[in-house]
Amino acid sequence: MFFDWRPSEFKHNSYEGGYYPFAYRHVISDDIDAINCTLPTIVDFPNLLRQKSWIAIVVSFLVSMYLFVILAIVCDDYLVPAMERLCYNEHAESEVLDEDPMTREEEPLKGFRDRVCVKPQPKSNFCQWTWWVIKYPAELMLACTIPSARSIFFLSMCFAVLWISMISYLLAWFLTILGYNLNIPDAIMGLTILAAGTSVPEVASSYIVSKKGYGSMAICNAIGSNTFDIFVCLGLPWLLNICIYQHKVVIDSTALTFTTAMLVLTASILYLGLLATKFVMGKIVGCICVISYLLFLIIACTLEILLNKENTCDIEDSNGFF
């Protein structure tokens, strides 16, 4: 079958009498030691596009880019408006939102018809029409599955979170396919594209408070969300995996010790930058953050490439999917 395997389903290699599985889901550590190689992350996802080809590269790239578009629409059109209504209703007398999102003249909340029935102006240029054609299927699909923030904003926020969860899984899946076909290590894909794409909700929520001048709230959101990601979004799946399948979780990152130390260093640099500017968010702090992130990215990716000595299993089926 597509999602399971048995020890008898190993296929002989042409070198040193090795073996590799062509269908995999959950592997016992003894079997991994027997074949003396590390299974790629792609085997943790449904058996699709595992045969390396240019078709898999093109399909996974286009699907990933469109998923980024859908994620941006969910955050901008549903999650952010629902959070604005929630903040206004709970803190109507505060200065976080000084006007009702339902009645404001600038950027009013949109309903179902505003999203589905509105087309670009007849005098719009080719690029605007092309962009509308590209994103309209996503707009229609989301409008039919997520209530508008003008109606029941709590349901809108819940459904938006569900969509973000599903899109994040699909992004991880197709970016893993893309990295596998391009021979890019999983750790590098996670450090770069996947990390940036799945941070869109944090960017959207920080934008709401930052434009009102509450930089401290944006900083707390970034720190709190990443703390939640590390301790819950990583810890809980690992705990469930260990409890259900009774085997340890192996982390495929040879430079994890160094990248973790660099994360602590970048956090210290951020704190020192804020301390030097007397905790005022300005261009200096922004430049420090951007430069620190670029340096971290370059060093982390370089270390992952240089220190990666593991032999990755070849899991391609000779029959292929194409």
Coordinates of C-alpha atoms in Angstrom, one line a residue, residues 42-299:
I42 CA 9.4 13.3 2.5
V43 CA 8.5 9.8 3.7
D44 CA 6.5 11.3 6.6
F45 CA 4.0 12.7 4.1
P46 CA 1.5 10.9 1.8
N47 CA 3.1 9.0 -1.1
L48 CA 3.0 11.6 -3.8
L49 CA 5.6 13.0 -6.1
R50 CA 8.4 11.0 -4.6
Q51 CA 9.9 10.2 -8.0
K52 CA 12.5 12.9 -8.7
S53 CA 11.6 14.7 -12.0
W54 CA 11.2 18.2 -13.4
I55 CA 7.4 17.7 -13.2
A56 CA 7.6 17.3 -9.4
I57 CA 9.7 20.4 -9.1
V58 CA 7.3 22.5 -11.2
V59 CA 4.2 21.2 -9.5
S60 CA 5.5 21.5 -6.0
F61 CA 6.8 25.0 -6.7
L62 CA 3.5 26.3 -8.2
V63 CA 1.4 24.7 -5.5
S64 CA 3.6 26.2 -2.8
M65 CA 3.5 29.7 -4.2
Y66 CA -0.3 29.4 -4.5
L67 CA -0.5 28.2 -0.9
F68 CA 1.4 31.3 0.1
V69 CA -1.2 33.4 -1.7
I70 CA -4.1 31.6 0.1
L71 CA -2.4 32.0 3.4
A72 CA -2.0 35.7 2.9
I73 CA -5.6 36.1 1.9
V74 CA -6.8 34.2 5.0
C75 CA -4.7 36.4 7.3
D76 CA -5.5 39.7 5.6
D77 CA -9.2 39.2 4.8
Y78 CA -10.4 37.0 7.7
L79 CA -8.0 36.6 10.6
V80 CA -7.0 40.3 11.0
P81 CA -10.6 41.7 10.6
A82 CA -11.9 39.1 13.1
M83 CA -9.1 40.0 15.6
E84 CA -9.9 43.7 15.1
R85 CA -13.5 43.2 16.0
L86 CA -12.6 41.1 19.0
C87 CA -10.1 43.7 20.3
Y88 CA -12.7 46.5 19.8
N89 CA -15.5 44.6 21.5
E90 CA -13.4 43.5 24.4
H91 CA -11.5 46.9 24.8
A92 CA -13.9 49.4 23.3
E93 CA -12.6 52.2 25.6
S94 CA -8.9 51.5 25.0
E95 CA -6.6 53.1 22.4
V96 CA -5.6 49.9 20.6
L97 CA -8.5 50.4 18.1
D98 CA -9.9 53.9 18.3
E99 CA -12.8 53.3 15.8
D100 CA -15.3 50.6 15.2
P101 CA -14.1 48.3 12.3
M102 CA -17.7 47.9 11.2
T103 CA -18.3 51.7 10.7
R104 CA -14.9 53.1 9.8
E105 CA -14.5 54.8 6.4
E106 CA -10.9 53.7 5.8
E107 CA -10.6 50.0 4.9
P108 CA -14.1 48.9 6.0
L109 CA -14.8 45.2 6.6
K110 CA -15.9 43.3 3.5
G111 CA -18.8 40.9 3.3
F112 CA -19.4 37.9 1.0
R113 CA -20.5 40.0 -2.0
D114 CA -17.6 42.4 -1.6
R115 CA -15.2 39.5 -2.0
V116 CA -16.9 37.4 -4.7
C117 CA -18.8 39.8 -6.9
V118 CA -16.3 42.6 -7.2
K119 CA -14.1 42.8 -10.3
P120 CA -11.2 45.1 -11.2
Q121 CA -12.2 48.4 -12.9
P122 CA -12.5 48.3 -16.7
K123 CA -9.5 50.7 -17.0
S124 CA -7.3 48.4 -14.9
N125 CA -4.1 47.3 -16.4
F126 CA -3.1 43.8 -17.5
C127 CA -1.2 43.0 -14.2
Q128 CA -4.2 43.9 -12.1
W129 CA -6.5 41.6 -14.1
T130 CA -4.0 38.8 -14.1
W131 CA -3.6 39.0 -10.3
W132 CA -7.4 39.0 -9.9
V133 CA -7.7 35.9 -12.1
I134 CA -5.0 34.1 -10.1
K135 CA -6.4 34.8 -6.7
Y136 CA -10.1 34.7 -7.5
P137 CA -10.4 30.9 -7.0
A138 CA -8.9 31.2 -3.6
E139 CA -11.1 34.2 -2.8
L140 CA -14.2 32.2 -3.8
M141 CA -13.2 29.1 -1.9
L142 CA -12.4 31.0 1.3
A143 CA -15.6 33.1 1.0
C144 CA -17.7 29.9 0.8
T145 CA -16.0 28.2 3.8
I146 CA -15.2 31.1 6.2
P147 CA -17.9 33.4 7.6
S148 CA -17.3 37.1 7.1
A149 CA -16.0 39.1 10.0
R150 CA -19.0 41.3 9.6
S151 CA -21.3 38.6 10.8
I152 CA -20.0 36.2 13.5
F153 CA -16.4 37.2 13.9
F154 CA -15.6 34.5 16.4
L155 CA -16.5 31.8 13.9
S156 CA -14.6 33.7 11.3
M157 CA -11.5 33.6 13.5
C158 CA -11.9 29.9 14.3
F159 CA -12.3 28.9 10.7
A160 CA -9.4 31.1 9.7
V161 CA -7.2 29.3 12.2
L162 CA -8.3 25.9 10.8
W163 CA -7.4 27.1 7.3
I164 CA -4.0 28.3 8.5
S165 CA -3.4 24.9 10.1
M166 CA -4.3 23.1 6.9
I167 CA -2.3 25.4 4.7
S168 CA 0.7 25.1 7.0
Y169 CA 0.7 21.3 6.7
L170 CA 0.3 21.5 2.9
L171 CA 3.1 24.0 2.7
A172 CA 5.4 21.8 4.7
W173 CA 4.5 18.8 2.4
F174 CA 5.0 20.5 -0.9
L175 CA 8.1 22.4 0.2
T176 CA 9.6 19.1 1.4
I177 CA 8.8 17.7 -2.1
L178 CA 10.5 20.6 -3.7
G179 CA 13.6 20.4 -1.4
Y180 CA 13.8 16.6 -2.0
N181 CA 13.8 17.0 -5.8
L182 CA 16.3 19.8 -5.7
N183 CA 18.5 17.9 -3.2
I184 CA 18.2 20.7 -0.6
P185 CA 18.5 19.4 3.0
D186 CA 15.3 19.5 5.0
A187 CA 16.9 21.7 7.7
I188 CA 17.7 24.4 5.1
M189 CA 14.2 24.4 3.7
G190 CA 12.8 24.8 7.3
L191 CA 15.2 27.6 8.1
T192 CA 14.4 29.6 5.0
I193 CA 11.2 29.3 3.0
L194 CA 9.0 27.4 5.4
A195 CA 9.9 29.5 8.3
A196 CA 9.1 32.7 6.4
G197 CA 5.9 31.4 4.9
T198 CA 4.4 30.1 8.2
S199 CA 5.1 33.3 10.0
V200 CA 2.5 35.3 8.0
P201 CA -0.1 35.1 10.9
E202 CA 2.4 36.6 13.3
V203 CA 3.2 39.3 10.9
A204 CA -0.5 40.1 10.4
S205 CA -1.2 40.3 14.1
S206 CA 1.9 42.4 14.8
Y207 CA 0.9 44.8 12.0
I208 CA -2.4 45.6 13.7
V209 CA -0.8 46.8 16.9
S210 CA 2.4 48.3 15.3
K211 CA 0.4 50.7 13.1
K212 CA -1.2 52.0 16.3
G213 CA 2.2 52.6 17.9
Y214 CA 2.2 49.6 20.3
G215 CA 5.6 48.2 19.4
S216 CA 6.0 46.4 22.7
M217 CA 2.9 44.4 22.0
A218 CA 4.3 43.4 18.6
I219 CA 7.6 42.3 20.2
C220 CA 5.7 40.2 22.8
N221 CA 3.6 38.6 20.1
A222 CA 6.7 37.6 18.2
I223 CA 8.4 36.2 21.3
G224 CA 5.3 34.5 22.6
S225 CA 4.4 32.9 19.3
N226 CA 7.9 31.4 18.8
T227 CA 7.9 30.2 22.4
F228 CA 4.6 28.5 21.7
D229 CA 6.0 27.0 18.5
I230 CA 9.0 25.5 20.3
F231 CA 7.4 24.1 23.4
V232 CA 3.9 23.1 22.1
C233 CA 4.0 22.9 18.3
L234 CA 7.2 20.7 18.5
G235 CA 6.8 19.1 21.9
L236 CA 3.2 18.0 21.6
P237 CA 3.6 16.1 18.2
W238 CA 6.8 14.5 19.4
L239 CA 5.1 13.4 22.6
L240 CA 2.1 12.0 20.7
N241 CA 4.4 10.2 18.2
I242 CA 6.4 8.6 21.0
C243 CA 3.3 7.5 22.9
I244 CA 1.5 6.1 19.8
Y245 CA 4.3 4.5 17.9
Q246 CA 6.6 3.7 20.8
H247 CA 9.8 4.8 19.1
K248 CA 12.1 7.8 19.5
V249 CA 12.0 10.9 17.3
V250 CA 15.2 11.5 15.4
I251 CA 16.0 15.1 14.5
D252 CA 17.8 15.4 11.1
S253 CA 19.9 18.5 11.8
T254 CA 23.6 18.2 12.2
A255 CA 24.1 21.9 13.1
L256 CA 21.3 22.1 15.6
T257 CA 23.7 22.9 18.5
F258 CA 25.3 25.8 16.6
T259 CA 22.0 27.2 15.3
T260 CA 20.4 27.1 18.8
A261 CA 23.4 28.9 20.2
M262 CA 23.1 31.5 17.4
L263 CA 19.4 32.0 18.2
V264 CA 20.4 32.8 21.8
L265 CA 23.0 35.2 20.5
T266 CA 20.5 37.0 18.1
A267 CA 18.0 37.4 21.0
S268 CA 20.8 38.9 23.1
I269 CA 21.7 41.3 20.2
L270 CA 18.0 42.3 20.0
Y271 CA 17.9 43.0 23.7
L272 CA 21.1 45.1 23.6
G273 CA 19.8 47.0 20.6
L274 CA 16.6 47.8 22.4
L275 CA 18.6 48.7 25.5
A276 CA 20.8 51.1 23.5
T277 CA 17.8 52.9 22.0
K278 CA 16.0 53.0 25.4
F279 CA 13.4 50.5 24.1
V280 CA 12.2 52.7 21.3
M281 CA 11.3 50.8 18.1
G282 CA 13.0 52.7 15.3
K283 CA 15.1 52.3 12.2
I284 CA 18.2 51.4 14.2
V285 CA 16.5 48.4 15.8
G286 CA 15.0 47.4 12.5
C287 CA 18.4 47.4 10.8
I288 CA 19.9 45.4 13.7
C289 CA 17.1 42.8 13.4
V290 CA 17.4 42.5 9.6
I291 CA 21.2 42.3 9.6
S292 CA 21.2 39.8 12.5
Y293 CA 18.7 37.6 10.7
L294 CA 20.6 37.6 7.4
L295 CA 23.8 36.7 9.2
F296 CA 22.1 33.9 11.1
L297 CA 20.5 32.6 7.9
I298 CA 23.8 32.5 6.0
I299 CA 25.8 30.9 8.9

